[in-house]
PDB file of C-alpha atoms in Angstrom:
ATOM      1  CA  MET A   1     -19.165  10.537  16.308  1.00 39.00           C
ATOM      2  CA  SER A   2     -17.499  10.238  12.857  1.00 40.00           C
ATOM      3  CA  GLY A   3     -16.139   6.779  12.281  1.00 39.00           C
ATOM      4  CA  MET A   4     -18.262   5.448  15.208  1.00 37.00           C
ATOM      5  CA  ARG A   5     -21.428   3.406  15.203  1.00 39.00           C
ATOM      6  CA  MET A   6     -23.633   2.598  18.062  1.00 38.00           C
ATOM      7  CA  MET A   7     -24.174  -1.160  18.776  1.00 37.00           C
ATOM      8  CA  ALA A   8     -26.059  -2.380  21.793  1.00 41.00           C
ATOM      9  CA  GLY A   9     -25.487   0.947  23.453  1.00 40.00           C
ATOM     10  CA  LEU A  10     -21.655   0.885  22.895  1.00 35.00           C
ATOM     11  CA  ALA A  11     -19.733   3.111  20.556  1.00 36.00           C
ATOM     12  CA  VAL A  12     -17.856   0.873  18.262  1.00 34.00           C
ATOM     13  CA  ALA A  13     -15.214   2.168  15.810  1.00 35.00           C
ATOM     14  CA  THR A  14     -15.897   1.299  12.243  1.00 34.00           C
ATOM     15  CA  SER A  15     -13.307  -0.344  10.135  1.00 33.00           C
ATOM     16  CA  SER A  16     -12.549   2.943   8.428  1.00 32.00           C
ATOM     17  CA  ALA A  17     -11.961   4.611  11.707  1.00 32.00           C
ATOM     18  CA  LEU A  18      -9.728   1.853  12.818  1.00 30.00           C
ATOM     19  CA  ALA A  19      -7.808   2.015   9.611  1.00 31.00           C
ATOM     20  CA  ILE A  20      -7.292   5.742   9.909  1.00 30.00           C
ATOM     21  CA  SER A  21      -6.077   5.559  13.514  1.00 29.00           C
ATOM     22  CA  ALA A  22      -3.730   2.802  12.511  1.00 32.00           C
ATOM     23  CA  GLY A  23      -2.458   4.818   9.623  1.00 32.00           C
ATOM     24  CA  ILE A  24      -3.796   2.437   6.969  1.00 32.00           C
ATOM     25  CA  GLY A  25      -5.024   4.026   3.842  1.00 31.00           C
ATOM     26  CA  THR A  26      -3.446   7.367   4.723  1.00 28.00           C
ATOM     27  CA  ALA A  27      -0.315   9.139   3.503  1.00 30.00           C
ATOM     28  CA  SER A  28       1.468   7.999   6.717  1.00 32.00           C
ATOM     29  CA  ALA A  29       1.012   4.361   5.732  1.00 35.00           C
ATOM     30  CA  THR A  30       2.928   4.876   2.593  1.00 37.00           C
ATOM     31  CA  ALA A  31       5.464   7.366   3.674  1.00 41.00           C
ATOM     32  CA  SER A  32       8.405   6.200   5.657  1.00 48.00           C
ATOM     33  CA  THR A  33       8.312   7.142   9.358  1.00 73.00           C
ATOM     34  CA  ARG A  34      12.100   6.914   9.659  1.00 84.00           C
ATOM     35  CA  PRO A  35      14.163  10.107  10.495  1.00 85.00           C
ATOM     36  CA  GLY A  36      15.773  11.772   7.508  1.00 86.00           C
ATOM     37  CA  ALA A  37      19.291  10.734   8.758  1.00 82.00           C
ATOM     38  CA  GLU A  38      18.338   7.134   8.199  1.00 89.00           C
ATOM     39  CA  HIS A  39      17.472   7.808   4.501  1.00 92.00           C
ATOM     40  CA  VAL A  40      19.892   7.508   1.645  1.00 94.00           C
ATOM     41  CA  PRO A  41      20.015  10.757  -0.301  1.00 93.00           C
ATOM     42  CA  SER A  42      18.116  10.589  -3.508  1.00 92.00           C
ATOM     43  CA  ALA A  43      21.146  12.296  -5.359  1.00 92.00           C
ATOM     44  CA  ILE A  44      23.183   9.044  -4.866  1.00 94.00           C
ATOM     45  CA  GLN A  45      24.069   7.616  -8.327  1.00 94.00           C
ATOM     46  CA  ASN A  46      25.762   4.321  -7.404  1.00 95.00           C
ATOM     47  CA  ALA A  47      24.938   1.254  -5.429  1.00 97.00           C
ATOM     48  CA  ARG A  48      26.510  -2.136  -5.098  1.00 97.00           C
ATOM     49  CA  ILE A  49      24.636  -5.461  -4.547  1.00 96.00           C
ATOM     50  CA  ALA A  50      26.704  -8.310  -3.155  1.00 93.00           C
ATOM     51  CA  ASP A  51      24.931 -11.718  -2.982  1.00 91.00           C
ATOM     52  CA  THR A  52      26.146 -14.728  -1.137  1.00 85.00           C
ATOM     53  CA  SER A  53      23.787 -17.541  -1.967  1.00 74.00           C
ATOM     54  CA  THR A  54      25.946 -20.327  -0.558  1.00 64.00           C
ATOM     55  CA  TYR A  55      27.253 -20.936   3.010  1.00 58.00           C
ATOM     56  CA  GLY A  56      30.497 -19.191   2.217  1.00 54.00           C
ATOM     57  CA  SER A  57      31.923 -16.276   4.093  1.00 56.00           C
ATOM     58  CA  PRO A  58      30.189 -12.968   3.791  1.00 54.00           C
ATOM     59  CA  GLY A  59      33.547 -11.566   2.671  1.00 57.00           C
ATOM     60  CA  SER A  60      33.444 -13.672  -0.439  1.00 74.00           C
ATOM     61  CA  PRO A  61      30.131 -12.994  -2.311  1.00 79.00           C
ATOM     62  CA  ASP A  62      29.067 -15.234  -5.242  1.00 85.00           C
ATOM     63  CA  LYS A  63      27.975 -12.387  -7.259  1.00 89.00           C
ATOM     64  CA  VAL A  64      28.416  -8.565  -7.258  1.00 92.00           C
ATOM     65  CA  VAL A  65      26.530  -6.054  -9.321  1.00 96.00           C
ATOM     66  CA  ALA A  66      27.274  -2.319  -9.555  1.00 97.00           C
ATOM     67  CA  LEU A  67      24.346  -0.148 -10.317  1.00 97.00           C
ATOM     68  CA  HIS A  68      24.488   3.348 -11.623  1.00 96.00           C
ATOM     69  CA  GLY A  69      22.140   6.213 -12.558  1.00 95.00           C
ATOM     70  CA  ALA A  70      18.386   5.319 -12.734  1.00 95.00           C
ATOM     71  CA  LYS A  71      18.914   1.725 -11.363  1.00 96.00           C
ATOM     72  CA  ALA A  72      20.803   2.930  -8.292  1.00 96.00           C
ATOM     73  CA  GLN A  73      18.145   5.805  -7.773  1.00 96.00           C
ATOM     74  CA  GLU A  74      15.366   3.224  -8.016  1.00 97.00           C
ATOM     75  CA  LEU A  75      16.987   1.188  -5.211  1.00 97.00           C
ATOM     76  CA  VAL A  76      17.593   4.339  -3.150  1.00 97.00           C
ATOM     77  CA  ARG A  77      13.923   5.256  -3.494  1.00 96.00           C
ATOM     78  CA  LEU A  78      12.769   1.636  -2.431  1.00 97.00           C
ATOM     79  CA  PHE A  79      15.200   1.638   0.533  1.00 96.00           C
ATOM     80  CA  ASP A  80      13.914   4.919   1.744  1.00 96.00           C
ATOM     81  CA  ALA A  81      10.284   3.672   1.611  1.00 95.00           C
ATOM     82  CA  LEU A  82      10.996   0.578   3.764  1.00 95.00           C
ATOM     83  CA  LYS A  83       9.248   0.355   7.070  1.00 93.00           C
ATOM     84  CA  LEU A  84      10.752  -0.128  10.590  1.00 92.00           C
ATOM     85  CA  GLU A  85      10.756  -3.723  11.978  1.00 88.00           C
ATOM     86  CA  PRO A  86       8.242  -3.989  14.847  1.00 86.00           C
ATOM     87  CA  ALA A  87      10.061  -4.113  18.266  1.00 81.00           C
ATOM     88  CA  ASP A  88       8.764  -7.672  19.159  1.00 80.00           C
ATOM     89  CA  THR A  89      10.089  -9.316  15.980  1.00 81.00           C
ATOM     90  CA  VAL A  90      11.740 -12.621  16.610  1.00 77.00           C
ATOM     91  CA  HIS A  91      14.436 -14.036  14.226  1.00 74.00           C
ATOM     92  CA  CYS A  92      15.631 -17.627  13.758  1.00 74.00           C
ATOM     93  CA  MET A  93      19.083 -18.150  15.029  1.00 64.00           C
ATOM     94  CA  ILE A  94      20.647 -19.680  11.864  1.00 67.00           C
ATOM     95  CA  ALA A  95      24.339 -19.023  11.585  1.00 65.00           C
ATOM     96  CA  GLY A  96      25.831 -18.123   8.190  1.00 68.00           C
ATOM     97  CA  GLY A  97      23.772 -18.882   5.188  1.00 74.00           C
ATOM     98  CA  PRO A  98      22.719 -16.814   2.253  1.00 83.00           C
ATOM     99  CA  GLN A  99      22.761 -13.055   2.471  1.00 87.00           C
ATOM    100  CA  THR A 100      22.394 -10.056   0.212  1.00 92.00           C
ATOM    101  CA  THR A 101      24.250  -6.771   1.035  1.00 94.00           C
ATOM    102  CA  VAL A 102      23.304  -3.511  -0.685  1.00 97.00           C
ATOM    103  CA  THR A 103      25.809  -0.678  -0.260  1.00 97.00           C
ATOM    104  CA  PHE A 104      25.172   2.945  -1.015  1.00 97.00           C
ATOM    105  CA  HIS A 105      28.233   5.280  -0.978  1.00 93.00           C
ATOM    106  CA  GLY A 106      27.516   8.999  -0.489  1.00 90.00           C
ATOM    107  CA  THR A 107      29.889  11.892  -0.311  1.00 89.00           C
ATOM    108  CA  ASN A 108      29.965  11.963   3.441  1.00 91.00           C
ATOM    109  CA  HIS A 109      28.240   8.567   4.487  1.00 93.00           C
ATOM    110  CA  THR A 110      28.017   4.965   3.580  1.00 95.00           C
ATOM    111  CA  TRP A 111      24.805   2.854   4.137  1.00 96.00           C
ATOM    112  CA  VAL A 112      24.905  -0.865   4.246  1.00 97.00           C
ATOM    113  CA  ALA A 113      21.728  -2.925   4.221  1.00 96.00           C
ATOM    114  CA  THR A 114      22.185  -6.599   4.819  1.00 93.00           C
ATOM    115  CA  GLN A 115      19.466  -9.263   4.620  1.00 91.00           C
ATOM    116  CA  GLY A 116      20.153 -12.952   5.607  1.00 85.00           C
ATOM    117  CA  ALA A 117      18.036 -16.035   5.304  1.00 78.00           C
ATOM    118  CA  CYS A 118      16.302 -15.377   8.715  1.00 77.00           C
ATOM    119  CA  THR A 119      16.599 -11.764   9.237  1.00 80.00           C
ATOM    120  CA  ASN A 120      14.947  -8.584   8.041  1.00 90.00           C
ATOM    121  CA  ILE A 121      17.178  -5.827   6.692  1.00 93.00           C
ATOM    122  CA  VAL A 122      19.996  -4.932   9.110  1.00 92.00           C
ATOM    123  CA  VAL A 123      21.270  -1.377   8.352  1.00 95.00           C
ATOM    124  CA  THR A 124      24.413   0.548   9.322  1.00 95.00           C
ATOM    125  CA  ARG A 125      25.504   4.025   8.360  1.00 95.00           C
ATOM    126  CA  ASP A 126      29.222   4.562   8.595  1.00 96.00           C
ATOM    127  CA  GLY A 127      29.484   1.382  10.655  1.00 96.00           C
ATOM    128  CA  LYS A 128      26.843   2.421  13.241  1.00 95.00           C
ATOM    129  CA  SER A 129      23.679   0.396  13.570  1.00 93.00           C
ATOM    130  CA  LEU A 130      20.359   1.853  12.484  1.00 93.00           C
ATOM    131  CA  PRO A 131      16.937   0.293  13.134  1.00 92.00           C
ATOM    132  CA  THR A 132      16.214  -2.894  11.256  1.00 91.00           C
ATOM    133  CA  LEU A 133      13.804  -2.555   8.323  1.00 94.00           C
ATOM    134  CA  LEU A 134      11.134  -4.817   6.779  1.00 92.00           C
ATOM    135  CA  PRO A 135      11.809  -5.839   3.156  1.00 93.00           C
ATOM    136  CA  SER A 136       9.073  -4.876   0.675  1.00 94.00           C
ATOM    137  CA  LYS A 137       8.108  -6.998  -2.344  1.00 95.00           C
ATOM    138  CA  GLN A 138       9.342  -4.366  -4.610  1.00 96.00           C
ATOM    139  CA  TRP A 139      12.745  -4.071  -2.817  1.00 96.00           C
ATOM    140  CA  THR A 140      13.180  -7.842  -3.035  1.00 94.00           C
ATOM    141  CA  ALA A 141      11.991  -8.105  -6.642  1.00 96.00           C
ATOM    142  CA  THR A 142      14.233  -5.220  -7.710  1.00 97.00           C
ATOM    143  CA  ILE A 143      17.367  -6.710  -6.086  1.00 96.00           C
ATOM    144  CA  ASN A 144      16.558 -10.167  -7.615  1.00 93.00           C
ATOM    145  CA  ARG A 145      16.097  -8.626 -11.039  1.00 96.00           C
ATOM    146  CA  ASP A 146      19.445  -6.750 -10.734  1.00 96.00           C
ATOM    147  CA  LEU A 147      21.156  -9.859  -9.661  1.00 93.00           C
ATOM    148  CA  GLY A 148      19.656 -11.793 -12.621  1.00 92.00           C
ATOM    149  CA  LYS A 149      17.645 -14.183 -10.412  1.00 87.00           C
TER     150      LYS A 149
END
């Protein structure tokens, strides 16, 4: 009974066994479980960050930053590592507000990742919705760094 311990005649999973069954501490916890079609190709060399920090229209960002080469590839790598939002996630219903949009243009596809004040990362590829993603600390910090925040 590896990962199990007997307590009062019951088999109880140890924390390491629970962690393994939940994918914690294993390669699956750090690797994205999203299908390859949802990933931005690592060969992409350009990205665009548009930040609307006021309650203006999303069509008129306050700041736009174009990233090239290593900085764009860093953002691609961080995007591809993001995890899926759990199905039972509830968002506040704020209308408008600040939002940040990251756009990756590939040869055949365009990915747009938008995060608002009360949402996780809403993603489209070629205008079609993909599953919503959870932002990571690194993703957020890198975007803020690139925006000069």
